CSV table of C-alpha atoms in Angstrom, one decimal:
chain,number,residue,atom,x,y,z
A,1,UNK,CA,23.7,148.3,144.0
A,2,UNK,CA,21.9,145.3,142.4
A,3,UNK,CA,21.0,142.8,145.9
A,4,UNK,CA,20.1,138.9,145.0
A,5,UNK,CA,16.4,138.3,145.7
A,6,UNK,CA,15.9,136.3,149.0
A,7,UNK,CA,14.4,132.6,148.2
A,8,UNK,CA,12.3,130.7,150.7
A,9,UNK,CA,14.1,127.9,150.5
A,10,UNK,CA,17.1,126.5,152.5
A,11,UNK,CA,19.6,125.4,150.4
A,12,UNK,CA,21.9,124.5,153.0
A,13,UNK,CA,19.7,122.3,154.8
A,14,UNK,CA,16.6,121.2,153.7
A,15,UNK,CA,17.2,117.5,153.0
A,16,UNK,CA,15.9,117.4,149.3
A,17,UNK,CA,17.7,119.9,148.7
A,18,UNK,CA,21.0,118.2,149.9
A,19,UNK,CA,19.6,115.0,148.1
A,20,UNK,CA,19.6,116.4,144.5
A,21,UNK,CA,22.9,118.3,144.9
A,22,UNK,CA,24.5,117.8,141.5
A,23,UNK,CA,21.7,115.9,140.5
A,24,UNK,CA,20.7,112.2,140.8
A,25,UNK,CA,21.9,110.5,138.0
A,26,UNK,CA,25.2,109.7,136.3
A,27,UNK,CA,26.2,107.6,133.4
A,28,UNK,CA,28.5,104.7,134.2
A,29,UNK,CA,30.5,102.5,131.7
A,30,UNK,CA,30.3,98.6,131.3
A,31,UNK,CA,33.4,97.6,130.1
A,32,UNK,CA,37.0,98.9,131.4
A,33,UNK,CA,39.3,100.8,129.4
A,34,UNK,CA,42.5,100.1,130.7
A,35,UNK,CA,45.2,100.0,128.0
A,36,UNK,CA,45.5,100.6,124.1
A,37,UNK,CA,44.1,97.2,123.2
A,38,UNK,CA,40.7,97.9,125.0
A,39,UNK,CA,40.5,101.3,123.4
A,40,UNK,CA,40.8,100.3,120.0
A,41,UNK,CA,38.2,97.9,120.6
A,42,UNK,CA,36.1,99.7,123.0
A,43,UNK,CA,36.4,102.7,120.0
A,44,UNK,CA,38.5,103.4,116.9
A,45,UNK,CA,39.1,100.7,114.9
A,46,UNK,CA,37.5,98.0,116.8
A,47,UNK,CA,34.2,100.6,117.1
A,48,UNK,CA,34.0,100.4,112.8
A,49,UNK,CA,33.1,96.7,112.5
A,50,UNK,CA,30.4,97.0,115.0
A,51,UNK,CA,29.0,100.1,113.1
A,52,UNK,CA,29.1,98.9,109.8
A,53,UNK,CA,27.4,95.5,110.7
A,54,UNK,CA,24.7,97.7,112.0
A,55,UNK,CA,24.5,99.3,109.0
A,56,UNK,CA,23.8,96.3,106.9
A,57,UNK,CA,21.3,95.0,109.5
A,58,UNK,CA,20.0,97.6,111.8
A,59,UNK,CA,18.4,95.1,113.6
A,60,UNK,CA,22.1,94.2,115.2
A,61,UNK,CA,21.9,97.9,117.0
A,62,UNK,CA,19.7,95.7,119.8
A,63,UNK,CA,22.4,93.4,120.5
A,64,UNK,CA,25.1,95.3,120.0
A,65,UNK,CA,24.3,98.8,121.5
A,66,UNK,CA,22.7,100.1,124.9
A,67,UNK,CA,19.2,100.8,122.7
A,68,UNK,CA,17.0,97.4,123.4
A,69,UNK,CA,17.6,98.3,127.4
A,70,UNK,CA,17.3,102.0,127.8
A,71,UNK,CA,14.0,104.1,128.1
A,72,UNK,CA,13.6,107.8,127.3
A,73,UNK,CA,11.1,109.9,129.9
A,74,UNK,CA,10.1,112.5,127.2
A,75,UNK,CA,8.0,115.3,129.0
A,76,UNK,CA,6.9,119.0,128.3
A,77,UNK,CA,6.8,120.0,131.7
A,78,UNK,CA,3.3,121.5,131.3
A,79,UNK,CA,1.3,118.7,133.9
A,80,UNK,CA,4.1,117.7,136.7
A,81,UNK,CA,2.4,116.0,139.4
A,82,UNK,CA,0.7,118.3,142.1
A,83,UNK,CA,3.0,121.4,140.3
A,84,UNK,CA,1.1,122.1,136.7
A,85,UNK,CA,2.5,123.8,133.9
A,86,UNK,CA,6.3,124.5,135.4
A,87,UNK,CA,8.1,124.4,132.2
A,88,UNK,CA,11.2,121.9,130.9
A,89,UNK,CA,13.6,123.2,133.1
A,90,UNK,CA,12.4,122.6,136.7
A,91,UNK,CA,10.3,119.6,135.3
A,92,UNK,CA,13.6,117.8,135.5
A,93,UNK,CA,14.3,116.5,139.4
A,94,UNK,CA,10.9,115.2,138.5
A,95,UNK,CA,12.2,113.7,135.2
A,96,UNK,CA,15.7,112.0,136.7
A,97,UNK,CA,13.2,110.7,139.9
A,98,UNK,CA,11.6,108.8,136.9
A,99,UNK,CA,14.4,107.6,136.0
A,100,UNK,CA,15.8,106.5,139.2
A,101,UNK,CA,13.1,104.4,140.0
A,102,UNK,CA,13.4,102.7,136.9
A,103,UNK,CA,16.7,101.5,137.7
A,104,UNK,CA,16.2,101.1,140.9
A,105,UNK,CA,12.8,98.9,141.0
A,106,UNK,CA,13.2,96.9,137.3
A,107,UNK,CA,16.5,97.2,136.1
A,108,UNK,CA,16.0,99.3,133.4
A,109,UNK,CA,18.1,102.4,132.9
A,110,UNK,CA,16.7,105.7,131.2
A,111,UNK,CA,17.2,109.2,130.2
A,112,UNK,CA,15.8,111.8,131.0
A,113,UNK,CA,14.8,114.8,128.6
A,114,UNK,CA,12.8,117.7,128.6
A,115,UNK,CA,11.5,119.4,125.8
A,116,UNK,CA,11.9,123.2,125.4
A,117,UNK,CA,8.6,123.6,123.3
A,118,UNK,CA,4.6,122.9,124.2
A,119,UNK,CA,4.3,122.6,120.2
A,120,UNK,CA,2.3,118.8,119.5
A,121,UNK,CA,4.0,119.1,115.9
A,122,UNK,CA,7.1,119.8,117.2
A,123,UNK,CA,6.8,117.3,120.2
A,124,UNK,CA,6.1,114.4,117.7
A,125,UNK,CA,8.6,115.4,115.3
A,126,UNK,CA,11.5,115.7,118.0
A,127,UNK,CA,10.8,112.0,119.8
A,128,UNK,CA,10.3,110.1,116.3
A,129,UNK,CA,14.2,112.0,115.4
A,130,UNK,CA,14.8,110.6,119.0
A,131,UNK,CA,13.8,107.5,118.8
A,132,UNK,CA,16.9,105.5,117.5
A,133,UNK,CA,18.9,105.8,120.2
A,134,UNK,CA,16.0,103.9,122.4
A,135,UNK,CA,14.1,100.9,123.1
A,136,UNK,CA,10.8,102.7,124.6
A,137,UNK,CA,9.5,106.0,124.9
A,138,UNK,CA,8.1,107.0,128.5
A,139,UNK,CA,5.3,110.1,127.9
A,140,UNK,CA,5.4,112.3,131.1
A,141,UNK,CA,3.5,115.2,132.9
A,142,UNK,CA,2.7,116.6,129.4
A,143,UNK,CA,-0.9,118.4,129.5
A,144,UNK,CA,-4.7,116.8,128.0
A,145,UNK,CA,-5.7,116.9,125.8
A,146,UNK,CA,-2.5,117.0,124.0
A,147,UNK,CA,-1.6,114.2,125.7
A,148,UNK,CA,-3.5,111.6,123.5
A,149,UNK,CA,-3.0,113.0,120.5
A,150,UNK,CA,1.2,112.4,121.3
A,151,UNK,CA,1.0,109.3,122.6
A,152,UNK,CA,-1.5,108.0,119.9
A,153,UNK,CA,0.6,109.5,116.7
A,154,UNK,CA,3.8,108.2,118.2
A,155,UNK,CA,2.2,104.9,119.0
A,156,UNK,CA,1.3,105.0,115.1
A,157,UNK,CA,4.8,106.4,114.3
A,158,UNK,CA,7.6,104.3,115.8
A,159,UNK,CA,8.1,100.7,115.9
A,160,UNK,CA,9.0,100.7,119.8
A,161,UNK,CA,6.6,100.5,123.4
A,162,UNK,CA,5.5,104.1,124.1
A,163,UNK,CA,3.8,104.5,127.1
A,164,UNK,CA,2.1,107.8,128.8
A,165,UNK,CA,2.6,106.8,132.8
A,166,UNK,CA,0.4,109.5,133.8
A,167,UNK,CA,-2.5,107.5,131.7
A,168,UNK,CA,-1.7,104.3,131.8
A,169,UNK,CA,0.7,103.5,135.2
A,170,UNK,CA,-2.2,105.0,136.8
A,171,UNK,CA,-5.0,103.0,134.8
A,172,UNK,CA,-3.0,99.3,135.8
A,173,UNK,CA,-2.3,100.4,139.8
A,174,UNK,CA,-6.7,101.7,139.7
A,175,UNK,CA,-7.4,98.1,137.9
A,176,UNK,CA,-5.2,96.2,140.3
A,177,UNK,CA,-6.9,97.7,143.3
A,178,UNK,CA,-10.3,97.9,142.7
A,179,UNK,CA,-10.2,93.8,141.5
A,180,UNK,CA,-9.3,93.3,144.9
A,181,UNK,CA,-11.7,95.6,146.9
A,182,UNK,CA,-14.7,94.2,144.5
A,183,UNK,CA,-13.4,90.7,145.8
A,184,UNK,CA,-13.4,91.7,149.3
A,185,UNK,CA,-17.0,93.4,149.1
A,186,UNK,CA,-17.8,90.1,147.3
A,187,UNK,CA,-19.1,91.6,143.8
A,188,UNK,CA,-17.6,91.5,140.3
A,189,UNK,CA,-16.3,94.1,138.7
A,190,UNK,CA,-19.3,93.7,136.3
A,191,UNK,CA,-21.7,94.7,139.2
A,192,UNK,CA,-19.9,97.8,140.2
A,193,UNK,CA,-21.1,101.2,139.1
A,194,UNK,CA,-18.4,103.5,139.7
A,195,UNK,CA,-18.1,107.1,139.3
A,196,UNK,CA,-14.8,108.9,138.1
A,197,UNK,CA,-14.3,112.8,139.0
A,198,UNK,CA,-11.8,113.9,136.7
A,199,UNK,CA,-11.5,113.7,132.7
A,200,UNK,CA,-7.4,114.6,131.9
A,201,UNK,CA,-5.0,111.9,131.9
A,202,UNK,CA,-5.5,110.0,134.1
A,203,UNK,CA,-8.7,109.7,134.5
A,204,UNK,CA,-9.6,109.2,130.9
A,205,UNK,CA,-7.5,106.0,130.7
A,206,UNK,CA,-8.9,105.1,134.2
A,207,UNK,CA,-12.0,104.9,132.6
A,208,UNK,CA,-10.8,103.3,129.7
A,209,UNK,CA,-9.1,100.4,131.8
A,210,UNK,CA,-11.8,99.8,133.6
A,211,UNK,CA,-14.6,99.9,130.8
A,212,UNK,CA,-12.0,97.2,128.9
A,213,UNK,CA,-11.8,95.2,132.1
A,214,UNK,CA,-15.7,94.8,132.0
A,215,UNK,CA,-16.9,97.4,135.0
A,216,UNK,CA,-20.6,97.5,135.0
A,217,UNK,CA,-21.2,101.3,134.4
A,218,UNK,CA,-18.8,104.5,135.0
A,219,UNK,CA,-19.8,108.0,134.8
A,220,UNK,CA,-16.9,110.9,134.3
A,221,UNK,CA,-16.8,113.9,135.6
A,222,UNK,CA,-15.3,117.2,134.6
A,223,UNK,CA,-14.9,121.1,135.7
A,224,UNK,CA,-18.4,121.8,134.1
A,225,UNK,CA,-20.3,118.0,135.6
A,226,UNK,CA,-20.5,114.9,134.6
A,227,UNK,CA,-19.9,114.1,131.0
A,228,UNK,CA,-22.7,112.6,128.5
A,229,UNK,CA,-23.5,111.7,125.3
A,230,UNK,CA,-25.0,114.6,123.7
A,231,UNK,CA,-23.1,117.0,126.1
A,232,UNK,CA,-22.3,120.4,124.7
A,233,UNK,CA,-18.4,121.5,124.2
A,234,UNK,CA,-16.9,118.3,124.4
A,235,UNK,CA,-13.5,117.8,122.7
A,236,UNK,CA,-13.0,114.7,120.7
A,237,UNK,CA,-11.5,112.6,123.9
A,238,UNK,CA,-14.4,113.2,125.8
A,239,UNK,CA,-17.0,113.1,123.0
A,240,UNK,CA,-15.3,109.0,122.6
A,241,UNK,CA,-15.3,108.7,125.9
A,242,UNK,CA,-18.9,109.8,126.6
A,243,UNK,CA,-20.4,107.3,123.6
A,244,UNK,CA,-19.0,104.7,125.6
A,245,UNK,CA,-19.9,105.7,129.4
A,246,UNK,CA,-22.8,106.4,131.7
A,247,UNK,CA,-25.1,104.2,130.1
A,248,UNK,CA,-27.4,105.4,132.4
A,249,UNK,CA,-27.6,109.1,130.8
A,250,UNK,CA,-26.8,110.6,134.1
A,251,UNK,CA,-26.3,114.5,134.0
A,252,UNK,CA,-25.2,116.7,136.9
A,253,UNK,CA,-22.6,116.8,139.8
A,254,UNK,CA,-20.3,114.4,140.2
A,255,UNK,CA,-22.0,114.2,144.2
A,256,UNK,CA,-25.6,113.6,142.2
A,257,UNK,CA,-23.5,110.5,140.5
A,258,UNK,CA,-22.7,109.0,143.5
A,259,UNK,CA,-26.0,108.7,145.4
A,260,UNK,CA,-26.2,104.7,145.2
A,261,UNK,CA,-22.7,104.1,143.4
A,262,UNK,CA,-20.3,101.6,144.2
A,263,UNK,CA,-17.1,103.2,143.6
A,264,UNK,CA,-15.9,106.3,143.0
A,265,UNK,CA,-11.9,107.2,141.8
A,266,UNK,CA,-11.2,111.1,142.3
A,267,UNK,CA,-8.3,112.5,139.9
A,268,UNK,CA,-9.1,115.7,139.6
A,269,UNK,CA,-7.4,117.9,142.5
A,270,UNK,CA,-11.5,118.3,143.4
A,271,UNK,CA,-13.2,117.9,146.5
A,272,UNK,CA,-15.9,115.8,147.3
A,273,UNK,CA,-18.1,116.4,150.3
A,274,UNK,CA,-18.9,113.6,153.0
A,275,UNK,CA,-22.6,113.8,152.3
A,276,UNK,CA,-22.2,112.8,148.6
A,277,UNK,CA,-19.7,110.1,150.1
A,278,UNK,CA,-22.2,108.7,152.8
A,279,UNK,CA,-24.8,108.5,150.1
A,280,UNK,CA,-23.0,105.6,148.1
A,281,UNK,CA,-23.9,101.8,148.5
A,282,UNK,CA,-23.3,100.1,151.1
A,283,UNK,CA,-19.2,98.4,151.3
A,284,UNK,CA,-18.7,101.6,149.3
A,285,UNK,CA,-15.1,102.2,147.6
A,286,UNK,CA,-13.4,105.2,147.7
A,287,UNK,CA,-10.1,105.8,145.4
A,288,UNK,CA,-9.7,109.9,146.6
A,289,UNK,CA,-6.1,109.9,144.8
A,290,UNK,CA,-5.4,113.6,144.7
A,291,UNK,CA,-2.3,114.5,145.8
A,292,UNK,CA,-1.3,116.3,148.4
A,293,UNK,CA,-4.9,116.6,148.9
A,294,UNK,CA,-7.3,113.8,148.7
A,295,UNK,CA,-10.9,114.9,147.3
A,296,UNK,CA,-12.4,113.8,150.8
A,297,UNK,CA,-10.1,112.8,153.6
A,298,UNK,CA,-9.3,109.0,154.3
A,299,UNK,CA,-10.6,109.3,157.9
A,300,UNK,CA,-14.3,111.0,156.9
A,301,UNK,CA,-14.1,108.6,153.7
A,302,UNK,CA,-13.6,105.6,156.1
A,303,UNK,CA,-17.0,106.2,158.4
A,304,UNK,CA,-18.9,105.3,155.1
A,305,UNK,CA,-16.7,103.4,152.9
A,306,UNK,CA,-15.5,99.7,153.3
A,307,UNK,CA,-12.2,100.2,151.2
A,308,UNK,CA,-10.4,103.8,150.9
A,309,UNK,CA,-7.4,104.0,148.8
A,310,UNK,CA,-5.0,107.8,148.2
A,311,UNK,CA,-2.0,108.7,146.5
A,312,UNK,CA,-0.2,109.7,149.7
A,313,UNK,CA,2.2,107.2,151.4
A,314,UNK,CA,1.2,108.1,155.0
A,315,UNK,CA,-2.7,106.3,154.5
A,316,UNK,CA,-3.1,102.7,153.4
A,317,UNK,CA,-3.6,101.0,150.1
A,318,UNK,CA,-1.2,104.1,148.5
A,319,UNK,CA,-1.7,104.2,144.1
A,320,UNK,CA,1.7,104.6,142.8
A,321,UNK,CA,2.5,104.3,139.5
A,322,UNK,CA,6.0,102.9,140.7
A,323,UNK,CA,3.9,99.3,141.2
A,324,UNK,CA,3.6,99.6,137.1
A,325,UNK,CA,5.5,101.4,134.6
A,326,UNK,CA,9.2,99.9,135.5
A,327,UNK,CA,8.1,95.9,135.3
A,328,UNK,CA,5.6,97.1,132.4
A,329,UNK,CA,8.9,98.4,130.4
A,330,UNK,CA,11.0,95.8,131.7
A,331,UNK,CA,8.7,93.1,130.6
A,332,UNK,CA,8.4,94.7,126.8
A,333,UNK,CA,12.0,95.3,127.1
A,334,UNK,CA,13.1,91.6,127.5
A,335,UNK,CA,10.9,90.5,124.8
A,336,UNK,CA,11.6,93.3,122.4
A,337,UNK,CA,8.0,94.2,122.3
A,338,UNK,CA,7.2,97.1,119.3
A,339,UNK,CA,4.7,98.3,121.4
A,340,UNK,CA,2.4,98.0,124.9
A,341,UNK,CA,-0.9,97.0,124.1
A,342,UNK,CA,-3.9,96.6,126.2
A,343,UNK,CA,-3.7,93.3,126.7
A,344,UNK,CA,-0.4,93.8,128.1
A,345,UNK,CA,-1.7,96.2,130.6
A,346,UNK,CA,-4.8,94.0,131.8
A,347,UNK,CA,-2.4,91.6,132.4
A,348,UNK,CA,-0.1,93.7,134.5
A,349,UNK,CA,-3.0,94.7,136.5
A,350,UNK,CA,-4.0,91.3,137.0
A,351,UNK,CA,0.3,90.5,138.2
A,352,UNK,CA,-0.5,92.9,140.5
A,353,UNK,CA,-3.6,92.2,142.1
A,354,UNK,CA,-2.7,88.8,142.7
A,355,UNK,CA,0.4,89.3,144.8
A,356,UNK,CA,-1.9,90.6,147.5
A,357,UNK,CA,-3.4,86.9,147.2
A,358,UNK,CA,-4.8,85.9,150.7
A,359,UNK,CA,-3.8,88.6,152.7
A,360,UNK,CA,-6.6,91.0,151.2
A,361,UNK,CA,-7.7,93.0,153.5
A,362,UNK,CA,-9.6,96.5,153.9
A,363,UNK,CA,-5.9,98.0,154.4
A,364,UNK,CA,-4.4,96.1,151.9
A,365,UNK,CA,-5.9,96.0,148.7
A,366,UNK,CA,-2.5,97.0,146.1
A,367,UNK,CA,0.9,95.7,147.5
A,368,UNK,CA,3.6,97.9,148.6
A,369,UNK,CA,6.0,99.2,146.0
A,370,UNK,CA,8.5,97.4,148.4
A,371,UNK,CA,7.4,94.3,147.7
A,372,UNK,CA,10.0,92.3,146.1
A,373,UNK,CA,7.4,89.6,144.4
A,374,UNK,CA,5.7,93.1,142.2
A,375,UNK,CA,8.2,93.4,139.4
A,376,UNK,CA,8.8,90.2,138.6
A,377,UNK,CA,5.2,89.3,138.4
A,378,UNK,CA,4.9,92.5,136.5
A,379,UNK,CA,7.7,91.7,134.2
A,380,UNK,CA,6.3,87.4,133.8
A,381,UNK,CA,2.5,88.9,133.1
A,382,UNK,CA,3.7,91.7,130.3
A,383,UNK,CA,6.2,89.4,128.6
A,384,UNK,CA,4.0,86.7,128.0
A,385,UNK,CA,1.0,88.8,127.0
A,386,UNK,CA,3.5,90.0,124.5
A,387,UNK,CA,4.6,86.4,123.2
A,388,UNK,CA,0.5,85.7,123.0
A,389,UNK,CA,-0.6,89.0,121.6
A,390,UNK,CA,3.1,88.1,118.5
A,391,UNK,CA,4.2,91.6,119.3
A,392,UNK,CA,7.5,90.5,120.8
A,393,UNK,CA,10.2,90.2,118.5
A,394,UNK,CA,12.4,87.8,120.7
């Protein structure tokens, strides 16, 4: 006789578990349905006019439908954070998380949808068939390099914001940060050289962010050392990315970059040792944002380093994408933005530094993502970077 496997976990009474019973997301209506009149307007016949006007102009579908307000998390389930390649299915709680904190920190509501395929093709080709029924697309916890490639050809492909939050969410909270700890160490970020151990995700559009924002040098770092021009094996992200970093032609460790450097951002699930770490400048900053488990620990970080930030809520100065991606959406949302440039995301770096204004402090360097004032400066900064950049349509 067949017995059930026994599972490690407690169903019954581990919290999360209790939490996510039945899921944490339900679809609500907006208007009441409480007699025959407000049927046949809420569907057949009333429903026709509002169709056929749409198809005459599909711009009405905007006004006249949930789509300019509601965000699709698209992800793969190959890269969920701190659990890898776990596939579609238990990539969702991840997915409707997403989506909760949409709603619950900008207002905006979303769906989320996991794709049973790894396939770039078939990826692409299943979002742009998607993408009607939306007014964004949000990229998640899909692998790099495919990554890029995705995001870039959708960007190309569809006429509304597509945003990969691993990349980019990360890239504004990074931005928003280090302004502030440069400021408190008294440099620009043009004076910095900062060294970045990681070359996926998130640490590719870290770079990125911070080489548009003007940062004085950045090296990157991958499994094999740090990456260069002229570097053998590099695929066509990191070949960009080298042309444009370490102008200094460093080669090595990422602990050989850092002897004299400013900054340095870990993303790569690494670890750093505290010799490399005590070997930096002086008012050193440290971004170890590995989660659960920072490249170097915040305490043996903070005995060399003037600013320390993590990815973990229990330390100070936490990086949380949850600062960014809902005001970001929200802000291209309200204008009816066709997509998030970079502009838009300097800008919402910049929102967010200055809500720390003149309480900057070692500890406190990135607001809290309980701050009331970070969305709506978020949401002001994105919009009108839109209206400037004319890629808002309202």
């Amino acid at each position: 006789m067949a017995t059930e496997p026994v599972s490690k976990y407690d169903y019954e009474n581990d919290p999360a578990f209790i939490l996510h019973q039945g899921g944490k997301l339900e679809v609500r209506s907006t208007i009441p349905v409480r007699n025959k009149e407000d049927l046949a307007l809420a569907y057949t016949p009333g429903v026709a006019r509002v169709c056929m006007a749409i198809a005459e102009n599909p711009e009405l579908a905007y006004e006249y439908t949930w789509t300019s307000k509601v965000v699709a998390v698209v992800t793969d389930g190959t890269a969920v954070l701190g659990l890898g390649d776990i596939g579609p299915a238990a990539s969702m709680p991840v997915m409707e998380g997403k989506a909760l904190l949409f709603k619950e920190f900008a207002n905006v509501d979303s769906v989320p949808i996991a794709l049973a395929t790894t396939d770039t093709e078939e990826i692409i080709e299943t979002v742009i068939r998607l993408a009607p029924s939306f007014g964004g697309i949000n990229l998640e916890d899909i692998s790099a390099p495919r990554c890029f490639e995705i995001e870039d050809r959708l960007r190309a492909a569809l006429d509304i914001p597509v945003f990969h939050d691993d990349q980019h969410g990360t890239a504004i909270v990074v931005l928003a940060a280090l302004r502030n700890a440069a400021k408190l160490i008294g440099k620009e970020l043009s004076e910095l050289r900062a060294v970045v151990a990681g070359a996926g995700a998130s640490g590719v559009a870290v770079s990125r962010i911070l080489l548009n924002a003007g940062i004085g040098d950045i090296a990157v770092s991958d499994s094999k050392g740090l990456i260069y021009d002229g570097r053998d094996g590099l695929n066509p992200v990191k070949l960009a990315l080298a042309k444009d970093s370490n102008k200094s032609g460093l080669k090595g460790s990422t602990e050989e970059a850092l002897r004299g450097a400013n900054v340095f951002i870990g993303l790569s699930g690494s670890t750093v040792n505290e010799e490399a770490i005590a070997s930096m400048a002086g008012d050193a900053i440290v971004f170890a944002l590995s989660n659960p488990t920072p490249e170097v620990h915040p305490e043996v970080a903070r005995k060399h380093a003037r600013v320390v930030a993590t990815g973990r809520s229990d330390f100070p100065n936490q990086i949380n994408n949850v600062l960014a991606f809902p005001g970001i959406f929200r802000g291209a949302l309200d204008v009816r933005a066709h997509s998030i440039t970079e502009g838009m995301k300097l800008a919402a770096a910049e929102a967010l530094a200055t809500v720390v204004g003149d309480d900057l402090t070692a500890d406190y360097v990135i607001p809290s993502p309980f701050d009331e004032r970070v969305a709506p400066a978020v949401i002001k900064a994105v919009s009108e970077q839109a209206r400037k950049e004319g890629v808002n349509r309202i």
